[in-house]
């Protein structure tokens, strides 16, 4: 891994990319398409619904109508590419891009990270019943290298070689960011995770942490999906207003820390949930308008229905002293403990699962408390 870090630090293109990590790669796609239209067309034509006879591409565009990169063939076929490097692909976002689908459009997700909604050996998926082709950056790198011998100048050749080195370095970091159940929950700590520490110099720690906490959340999702709990698809958001019970799973990055976010909608406008951010493990209650959460929080605690941390020994709960709850605005109230570095990922997964099962076990009591608070 040290060799990959060194190659990234030495790469001019990598260092230039730091000011706009995602857009840089879309711009490089555009540069290749404009300078090598035949080679680009030949490579991507295999994804088309109707493979064109003339492979040279036309109408090359970038960042047009929220589309990262697109081009057309002379037979009317259009290729739309959603490019994901630093950020992670979500199915709901891709569904929006394919709402105006017709048979002349081919969709490609080019992604550094393989999204959770694609089966292990799959190379396509459906969004709104529209086929999206999946292209990994490790496969796409083969195309980049194939251009080296076709480069129109020494300068182009050096750029392509440098970009390939750049991509391979990112791929190795992405691999290191995937979690296994047997791993220690220590990746939030600079002193315990040497990769995290090294990535700070590269300014890639945000990508690493986002991927780690997405991986953690996905493992919780897989565990929960095996039960009879009301599990939503990974990355989907709950509907605040319906009376349907549902559990959502999401992840992200806030305040320079990775976040796993699990929400159990127990009633309209009421969500009970678990967040893991950095080393903080939070139990929270949330509403969308400040009408219910503040009324229910104390009753849940008094009845031992929520905000109980017995699985952590019951001590070290924040906030301390007379302050009952921490909060964000008037809609989100929580208590928390610090996890440290002693837990395994498997232990964290099981702890979250047990909390979700406990909500279901006490759901009728919880709903009764909510009704009395309205």
Coordinates of C-alpha atoms in Angstrom, one line a residue:
X1 CA 0.0 0.0 0.0
X2 CA 2.9 2.4 0.7
X3 CA 4.0 2.0 -2.9
X4 CA 0.5 3.1 -4.1
X5 CA 0.6 6.1 -1.8
X6 CA 4.0 7.1 -3.2
X7 CA 2.8 6.7 -6.8
X8 CA -0.3 8.9 -6.1
X9 CA 1.8 11.6 -4.4
X10 CA 4.2 11.6 -7.4
X11 CA 1.3 11.7 -9.9
X12 CA 0.8 15.2 -11.4
X13 CA -2.8 14.3 -12.4
X14 CA -3.7 13.0 -9.0
X15 CA -2.5 16.2 -7.4
X16 CA -4.4 18.3 -9.9
X17 CA -7.5 16.3 -9.2
X18 CA -7.7 17.2 -5.5
X19 CA -9.5 20.5 -6.2
X20 CA -12.4 18.7 -7.8
X21 CA -12.1 15.0 -7.2
X22 CA -15.3 13.8 -9.0
X23 CA -15.4 16.4 -11.8
X24 CA -11.8 15.8 -12.7
X25 CA -12.5 12.3 -13.9
X26 CA -15.5 13.4 -15.9
X27 CA -13.3 16.0 -17.6
X28 CA -10.7 13.4 -18.4
X29 CA -13.4 11.2 -19.9
X30 CA -14.4 14.2 -22.1
X31 CA -10.7 14.9 -23.0
X32 CA -10.4 11.3 -24.2
X33 CA -13.7 11.4 -26.1
X34 CA -12.7 14.6 -27.9
X35 CA -9.2 13.5 -28.8
X36 CA -9.8 9.8 -29.5
X37 CA -13.4 9.7 -30.8
X38 CA -12.9 6.5 -32.9
X39 CA -11.2 4.6 -30.1
X40 CA -13.8 5.8 -27.6
X41 CA -16.6 4.8 -29.9
X42 CA -15.2 1.4 -30.5
X43 CA -14.8 0.6 -26.8
X44 CA -18.3 1.7 -25.8
X45 CA -20.2 0.5 -28.8
X46 CA -20.4 -3.0 -27.2
X47 CA -22.8 -1.6 -24.6
X48 CA -25.2 -0.2 -27.2
X49 CA -28.7 -1.6 -27.8
X50 CA -28.0 -1.4 -31.6
X51 CA -24.3 -1.6 -32.2
X52 CA -23.4 1.2 -34.7
X53 CA -21.5 0.4 -37.9
X54 CA -19.7 3.8 -37.8
X55 CA -17.8 3.8 -34.5
X56 CA -16.6 7.4 -34.4
X57 CA -18.6 9.3 -31.8
X58 CA -20.1 12.8 -32.2
X59 CA -21.8 15.4 -29.9
X60 CA -19.5 14.8 -27.0
X61 CA -20.8 16.5 -23.8
X62 CA -19.9 16.8 -20.2
X63 CA -22.0 18.0 -17.2
X64 CA -25.0 18.6 -19.3
X65 CA -28.5 18.3 -17.6
X66 CA -26.9 16.6 -14.6
X67 CA -25.3 13.9 -16.9
X68 CA -21.6 13.5 -16.2
X69 CA -20.6 12.5 -19.8
X70 CA -22.5 11.6 -22.9
X71 CA -22.0 11.2 -26.7
X72 CA -23.8 9.9 -29.7
X73 CA -23.2 7.8 -32.8
X74 CA -24.3 8.7 -36.3
X75 CA -27.0 6.0 -36.2
X76 CA -28.8 8.0 -33.4
X77 CA -27.6 5.8 -30.5
X78 CA -26.8 7.8 -27.4
X79 CA -24.5 6.8 -24.6
X80 CA -25.0 8.3 -21.1
X81 CA -22.3 7.7 -18.5
X82 CA -22.8 8.3 -14.8
X83 CA -19.3 8.6 -13.3
X84 CA -18.7 7.8 -9.7
X85 CA -15.2 8.0 -8.1
X86 CA -15.2 9.7 -4.7
X87 CA -19.0 9.4 -4.2
X88 CA -20.9 6.2 -4.0
X89 CA -23.6 5.2 -6.5
X90 CA -27.2 4.9 -5.2
X91 CA -30.1 3.2 -7.1
X92 CA -32.6 6.0 -6.4
X93 CA -30.3 8.6 -8.1
X94 CA -29.9 6.4 -11.2
X95 CA -33.6 5.9 -11.4
X96 CA -34.1 9.6 -11.9
X97 CA -31.6 9.6 -14.8
X98 CA -33.5 6.9 -16.7
X99 CA -37.1 8.3 -16.3
X100 CA -37.1 9.5 -20.0
X101 CA -35.7 6.3 -21.5
X102 CA -36.1 5.2 -25.0
X103 CA -34.4 2.4 -26.9
X104 CA -31.9 4.7 -28.5
X105 CA -30.2 5.5 -25.1
X106 CA -27.6 3.3 -23.5
X107 CA -26.8 3.8 -19.8
X108 CA -23.5 3.1 -18.2
X109 CA -22.4 3.4 -14.6
X110 CA -18.7 3.9 -14.4
X111 CA -17.7 3.4 -10.8
X112 CA -14.6 2.9 -8.6
X113 CA -16.7 1.1 -6.0
X114 CA -19.0 -1.7 -7.0
X115 CA -22.5 -0.7 -5.8
X116 CA -24.3 -2.9 -3.3
X117 CA -27.3 -3.4 -5.5
X118 CA -25.3 -5.3 -8.1
X119 CA -25.0 -9.1 -7.6
X120 CA -21.5 -10.4 -7.0
X121 CA -20.5 -11.2 -10.6
X122 CA -23.0 -9.0 -12.3
X123 CA -22.3 -6.4 -15.0
X124 CA -25.7 -4.8 -15.3
X125 CA -28.7 -3.8 -13.2
X126 CA -32.2 -2.4 -13.6
X127 CA -33.3 1.1 -12.6
X128 CA -37.0 1.9 -13.4
X129 CA -36.9 -1.4 -15.4
X130 CA -34.2 0.2 -17.6
X131 CA -31.0 -1.6 -18.1
X132 CA -27.8 0.0 -16.8
X133 CA -24.4 -1.5 -17.7
X134 CA -21.9 -1.5 -14.9
X135 CA -18.3 -0.7 -15.8
X136 CA -15.6 -0.8 -13.1
X137 CA -12.6 1.5 -13.2
X138 CA -10.4 -1.6 -13.0
X139 CA -11.8 -2.8 -16.3
X140 CA -11.9 0.8 -17.8
X141 CA -8.2 1.1 -17.0
X142 CA -7.6 -1.5 -19.7
X143 CA -9.1 0.9 -22.2
X144 CA -6.9 3.7 -21.0
X145 CA -3.8 1.6 -21.4
X146 CA -4.9 0.5 -24.8
X147 CA -4.7 4.2 -25.9
X148 CA -1.0 4.5 -24.9
X149 CA 0.3 3.0 -28.1
X150 CA -2.2 5.1 -30.1
X151 CA -1.3 8.4 -28.5
X152 CA -0.9 11.2 -31.0
X153 CA 2.0 12.7 -29.1
X154 CA 4.5 11.9 -26.3
X155 CA 2.6 14.3 -24.1
X156 CA -0.6 12.4 -24.5
X157 CA 1.2 9.2 -23.9
X158 CA 2.6 10.4 -20.6
X159 CA -0.8 11.7 -19.6
X160 CA -2.5 8.4 -20.2
X161 CA 0.2 6.4 -18.4
X162 CA 0.0 8.8 -15.4
X163 CA -3.8 8.5 -15.3
X164 CA -3.6 4.7 -15.3
X165 CA -1.2 4.8 -12.4
X166 CA -3.5 7.3 -10.7
X167 CA -6.5 5.0 -11.2
X168 CA -4.7 1.8 -10.0
X169 CA -3.7 3.7 -6.8
X170 CA -7.4 4.6 -6.2
X171 CA -8.5 1.0 -6.8
X172 CA -6.1 -0.3 -4.2
X173 CA -7.5 2.2 -1.6
X174 CA -11.0 1.2 -2.5
X175 CA -10.2 -2.4 -1.9
X176 CA -8.8 -1.6 1.5
X177 CA -12.0 0.2 2.4
X178 CA -14.2 -2.8 2.2
X179 CA -15.2 -4.3 5.6
X180 CA -15.4 -8.0 6.7
X181 CA -17.3 -9.1 9.8
X182 CA -14.1 -10.3 11.4
X183 CA -12.4 -6.8 11.1
X184 CA -11.8 -4.7 14.1
X185 CA -13.9 -1.5 14.5
X186 CA -10.9 0.7 14.6
X187 CA -10.9 2.4 11.2
X188 CA -12.2 5.6 12.8
X189 CA -8.9 6.0 14.7
X190 CA -5.8 7.6 13.2
X191 CA -3.6 5.9 15.8
X192 CA -5.1 2.4 15.1
X193 CA -5.6 2.6 11.3
X194 CA -2.4 3.3 9.4
X195 CA -4.2 3.5 6.0
X196 CA -6.5 6.2 7.4
X197 CA -3.5 8.1 8.7
X198 CA -1.6 7.9 5.4
X199 CA -4.6 9.0 3.4
X200 CA -4.8 12.3 5.3
X201 CA -1.7 13.5 3.4
X202 CA -3.3 12.4 0.2
X203 CA -6.6 14.1 1.1
X204 CA -8.5 10.9 0.4
X205 CA -9.5 10.0 4.0
X206 CA -13.1 11.2 3.2
X207 CA -13.5 8.6 0.4
X208 CA -12.0 5.9 2.6
X209 CA -14.2 6.7 5.6
X210 CA -17.4 7.0 3.5
X211 CA -16.7 3.6 2.0
X212 CA -16.0 2.0 5.4
X213 CA -19.2 3.3 7.0
X214 CA -21.2 2.3 3.9
X215 CA -19.7 -1.1 4.2
X216 CA -20.6 -1.3 7.9
X217 CA -24.2 -0.2 7.2
X218 CA -24.5 -2.7 4.3
X219 CA -23.5 -5.5 6.6
X220 CA -26.1 -4.4 9.1
X221 CA -28.6 -4.3 6.2
X222 CA -27.7 -7.9 5.2
X223 CA -28.2 -9.2 8.7
X224 CA -31.5 -7.4 9.1
X225 CA -32.7 -8.5 5.7
X226 CA -32.6 -12.2 6.9
X227 CA -35.2 -11.4 9.6
X228 CA -38.9 -10.6 9.4
X229 CA -38.2 -6.9 10.1
X230 CA -39.7 -4.4 7.6
X231 CA -36.5 -3.8 5.6
X232 CA -36.3 -1.3 2.7
X233 CA -33.9 -1.6 -0.1
X234 CA -30.4 -0.3 0.8
X235 CA -30.2 3.5 0.2
X236 CA -33.9 4.1 0.0
X237 CA -35.5 6.7 2.2
X238 CA -38.6 6.3 4.4
X239 CA -41.8 8.1 3.7
X240 CA -42.5 10.2 6.7
X241 CA -46.2 10.5 6.2
X242 CA -47.4 6.9 5.7
X243 CA -48.5 4.5 8.5
X244 CA -46.2 1.8 7.0
X245 CA -43.4 0.6 9.3
X246 CA -40.1 0.5 7.5
X247 CA -36.4 0.4 8.2
X248 CA -34.0 2.4 6.0
X249 CA -30.2 2.1 5.7
X250 CA -28.0 4.9 4.6
X251 CA -24.4 6.3 5.0
X252 CA -22.5 9.4 4.4
X253 CA -19.9 11.8 5.7
X254 CA -20.5 14.7 8.0
X255 CA -18.1 16.8 10.1
X256 CA -15.2 14.9 8.6
X257 CA -16.5 11.6 10.0
X258 CA -18.0 8.6 8.3
X259 CA -21.7 7.9 9.2
X260 CA -23.9 4.8 9.2
X261 CA -27.6 5.7 9.6
X262 CA -30.3 3.2 10.4
X263 CA -33.9 4.5 10.8
X264 CA -36.9 2.6 12.0
X265 CA -40.1 4.5 11.1
X266 CA -42.5 3.4 13.8
X267 CA -45.4 5.7 13.1
X268 CA -46.2 8.7 10.8
X269 CA -43.7 11.5 11.5
X270 CA -41.8 9.4 14.1
X271 CA -38.5 7.6 13.5
X272 CA -36.4 5.8 16.1
X273 CA -32.9 5.0 15.0
X274 CA -29.2 4.2 15.4
X275 CA -26.3 6.2 14.1
X276 CA -22.6 5.3 14.1
X277 CA -20.5 8.3 13.4
X278 CA -16.8 8.1 14.1
X279 CA -16.6 6.2 17.3
X280 CA -19.9 7.6 18.6
X281 CA -22.9 5.2 18.9
X282 CA -26.2 7.1 19.0
X283 CA -29.7 6.1 19.8
X284 CA -32.1 8.8 18.6
X285 CA -35.7 9.8 18.0
X286 CA -36.6 12.1 15.2
X287 CA -39.6 13.9 13.6
X288 CA -39.8 16.3 10.7
X289 CA -41.6 19.2 12.2
X290 CA -40.6 19.4 15.9
X291 CA -44.1 18.3 17.1
X292 CA -43.6 14.8 18.5
X293 CA -39.9 13.8 19.2
X294 CA -39.5 16.2 22.2
X295 CA -42.7 14.8 23.8
X296 CA -41.9 11.1 23.4
X297 CA -38.1 11.0 24.2
X298 CA -38.5 11.1 28.0
X299 CA -41.4 8.6 28.0
X300 CA -39.3 6.1 26.0
X301 CA -36.5 6.4 28.5
X302 CA -38.7 6.2 31.6
X303 CA -40.3 3.0 30.2
X304 CA -36.9 1.5 29.3
X305 CA -38.0 1.4 25.6
X306 CA -35.1 3.4 24.1
X307 CA -31.9 5.2 25.1
X308 CA -30.8 2.2 27.1
X309 CA -27.1 1.2 26.7
X310 CA -27.0 -2.1 28.6
X311 CA -25.2 -3.8 25.7
X312 CA -22.3 -1.4 26.5
X313 CA -22.4 -1.8 30.3
X314 CA -24.7 1.1 30.8
X315 CA -22.0 3.6 31.7
X316 CA -20.2 6.4 29.8
X317 CA -23.5 7.7 28.4
X318 CA -23.6 11.2 26.9
X319 CA -24.7 13.8 27.7
X320 CA -23.6 13.6 31.3
X321 CA -24.9 15.5 34.2
X322 CA -28.3 17.2 34.3
X323 CA -28.6 17.6 30.6
X324 CA -31.0 14.9 29.4
X325 CA -30.4 14.8 25.7
X326 CA -28.2 16.2 23.0
X327 CA -30.1 17.5 20.0
X328 CA -30.0 18.9 16.4
X329 CA -32.6 21.6 16.2
X330 CA -36.0 20.7 17.7
X331 CA -36.5 17.5 15.6
X332 CA -33.6 15.2 16.5
X333 CA -32.8 14.0 20.1
X334 CA -30.2 11.5 21.1
X335 CA -28.0 9.9 23.7
X336 CA -24.7 8.2 22.9
X337 CA -21.7 6.1 24.0
X338 CA -18.2 5.9 22.6
X339 CA -17.3 2.6 21.0
X340 CA -13.5 2.8 21.1
X341 CA -11.5 0.2 19.2
X342 CA -12.2 -3.1 21.1
X343 CA -15.3 -4.2 19.2
X344 CA -15.3 -6.3 16.0
X345 CA -17.5 -5.3 13.1
X346 CA -19.6 -8.5 13.7
X347 CA -20.3 -7.4 17.3
X348 CA -21.4 -3.9 16.1
X349 CA -23.7 -5.5 13.5
X350 CA -25.3 -7.7 16.1
X351 CA -25.7 -4.9 18.6
X352 CA -27.6 -2.8 16.0
X353 CA -29.7 -5.7 15.0
X354 CA -30.7 -6.4 18.6
X355 CA -31.8 -2.8 19.0
X356 CA -34.0 -3.1 15.9
X357 CA -35.5 -6.3 17.2
X358 CA -36.2 -4.6 20.5
X359 CA -38.2 -1.8 18.8
X360 CA -40.3 -4.4 17.0
X361 CA -40.9 -6.4 20.2
X362 CA -42.1 -3.2 22.0
X363 CA -43.8 -1.6 19.0
X364 CA -47.4 -1.7 20.3
X365 CA -46.3 0.0 23.5
X366 CA -44.3 2.6 21.6
X367 CA -47.2 3.3 19.3
X368 CA -49.5 3.8 22.3
X369 CA -47.1 6.3 23.8
X370 CA -47.1 8.2 20.5
X371 CA -50.9 8.2 20.3
X372 CA -51.1 9.7 23.8
X373 CA -48.6 12.4 22.9
X374 CA -50.3 13.6 19.8

